Amino acid sequence: MALHHNVLVIGAGLSGLMAARMLQDAGRTVRLLDKGRSVGGRMATRRVGDGKADTGAQFFTVRDAEFDAYVKGWIAQGIVFEWSRGWSDGSLNPARDGHPRYAVRDGMNALAKHLSNGLDFAVNVELQSVRRTVTGWQLTDTEGEVYASDAVVLTAPVPQSLKLIDNGGVVLPKEARATLDSVQYEPCLVIIAEVNGATGLPAPGAMQRHNSNLYWIADNERKGISKTHLLTIQCSGPFSRALWDLHDEEVVRKVRIDLMPIMGTDAFEITAAQVKRWRYSRPVSDLPGDYLLVDVADAAGSTAPLLFVGDAWCGARVEGAFVSGLRGGRALAEKVGK
Ligand SMILES: Cc1cc2nc3c(=O)[nH]c(=O)nc-3n(C[C@H](O)[C@H](O)[C@H](O)COP(=O)(O)OP(=O)(O)OC[C@H]3O[C@@H](n4cnc5c(N)ncnc54)[C@H](O)[C@@H]3O)c2cc1C
């Protein structure tokens, strides 16, 4: 028989980690399950040879007072540092808007690892379906393993979460379903390129170029997370869509053509490259509220809570995911396992 928890959380990105922390702090039994090789989701850092590169989120900003208090704590602990107050767009007018951009000392994924300390989680577990039972919820993974709980938290990009409940035949209230069906995401192709020597990128080693094919270019060595010269290059949404189905070598060849004039040095050469495809990089608009918490009825009419959190609420960024998970987790703790 499956081990029963008060709450099972699908996805150990920032929103899932924060929801789990809130529930555990409130005394609930919680287990996180993630299909990735490590926790963090889009807070992703990849090792390439002797170097490291952030392949998902590159930095974060702070608007929310509660998030600000956490960030101050991470800075005091030496986990997070202020990287910049604006990015050059490649023109002669580098944009310094006075708004701090923070990064994580050992790469963005290290913050997720830090937040997973003390939580019960399993990685390399891909859920396939979420269904209602007489007592609550039953989850099944792709290996046929079964998990049971009183409540479930869904944190994956919304279309992926909806697929799980559709596979389990879960019917949501009409309005909730319509809200979730409205969420759309931008794809993002990311190229990690090892280069032969210093890059000519302006301080602090990154460029943000709105309305161009290469939206973001950062030197992870100058960011302070890599021993080797590794660039993270993000393609814009339209350019990502245009290159999506090409072989990796062809993607790198096309990106290199756009990159050469930006690097401003003839000696620049790509010595190795990897391509990461994020089908759901960021939602294109925000949903109302901080999360979506619904009571789902079974055939006999008894209900069990289902919580959706993530960056589709509170802003399509690191901070939004964090805050959504934190507030959603707290709200669920009021309903379950008391
Ligand atoms: C290329 C890129 C650049 C970005 N740059 C920035 C930036 O500079 N600043 C910023 O603030 N934000 C940035 N973002 C956005 C930021 O990374 C996200 O908003 C945030 O990390 C989302 O967290 P989350 O918890 O909502 O989702 P995720 O991190 O996606 O977590 C969801 C988790 O669910 C897991 N999962 C999915 N399906 C299943 C399943 N069936 N079974 C088990 N597990 C499953 C996934 O493995 C994942 O770990 C960027 C995103 C990308 C992709």
mmCIF file of C-alpha atoms in Angstrom, residues 41-48 52-58 108 188-192 220 223 225 232-234 274 276 278:
data_model
loop_
_atom_site.group_PDB
_atom_site.id
_atom_site.type_symbol
_atom_site.label_atom_id
_atom_site.label_comp_id
_atom_site.label_asym_id
_atom_site.label_seq_id
_atom_site.Cartn_x
_atom_site.Cartn_y
_atom_site.Cartn_z
ATOM 1 C CA GLY A 41 13.298 23.363 -12.075
ATOM 2 C CA ARG A 42 13.977 26.536 -14.058
ATOM 3 C CA MET A 43 16.568 27.608 -11.438
ATOM 4 C CA ALA A 44 18.985 25.472 -13.449
ATOM 5 C CA THR A 45 22.784 25.400 -13.503
ATOM 6 C CA ARG A 46 24.741 23.052 -15.771
ATOM 7 C CA ARG A 47 28.324 21.837 -15.441
ATOM 8 C CA VAL A 48 30.286 21.890 -18.700
ATOM 9 C CA LYS A 52 29.337 26.089 -14.812
ATOM 10 C CA ALA A 53 26.565 28.038 -16.504
ATOM 11 C CA ASP A 54 23.103 29.151 -15.464
ATOM 12 C CA THR A 55 20.763 27.798 -18.131
ATOM 13 C CA GLY A 56 17.405 29.000 -16.763
ATOM 14 C CA ALA A 57 16.865 32.066 -14.572
ATOM 15 C CA GLN A 58 19.896 34.384 -14.726
ATOM 16 C CA MET A 108 21.110 29.847 -9.457
ATOM 17 C CA CYS A 188 13.213 29.830 -24.996
ATOM 18 C CA LEU A 189 16.229 28.251 -26.668
ATOM 19 C CA VAL A 190 19.375 28.605 -24.601
ATOM 20 C CA ILE A 191 22.890 27.982 -25.900
ATOM 21 C CA ILE A 192 25.769 27.356 -23.529
ATOM 22 C CA ASN A 220 29.407 32.999 -16.417
ATOM 23 C CA LYS A 223 29.427 36.453 -13.138
ATOM 24 C CA ILE A 225 30.242 31.091 -11.047
ATOM 25 C CA THR A 232 24.733 31.719 -21.662
ATOM 26 C CA ILE A 233 22.889 32.927 -24.755
ATOM 27 C CA GLN A 234 19.081 33.169 -24.719
ATOM 28 C CA GLN A 274 25.186 22.727 -25.767
ATOM 29 C CA LYS A 276 18.765 23.629 -23.894
ATOM 30 C CA TRP A 278 12.656 25.363 -22.549
#
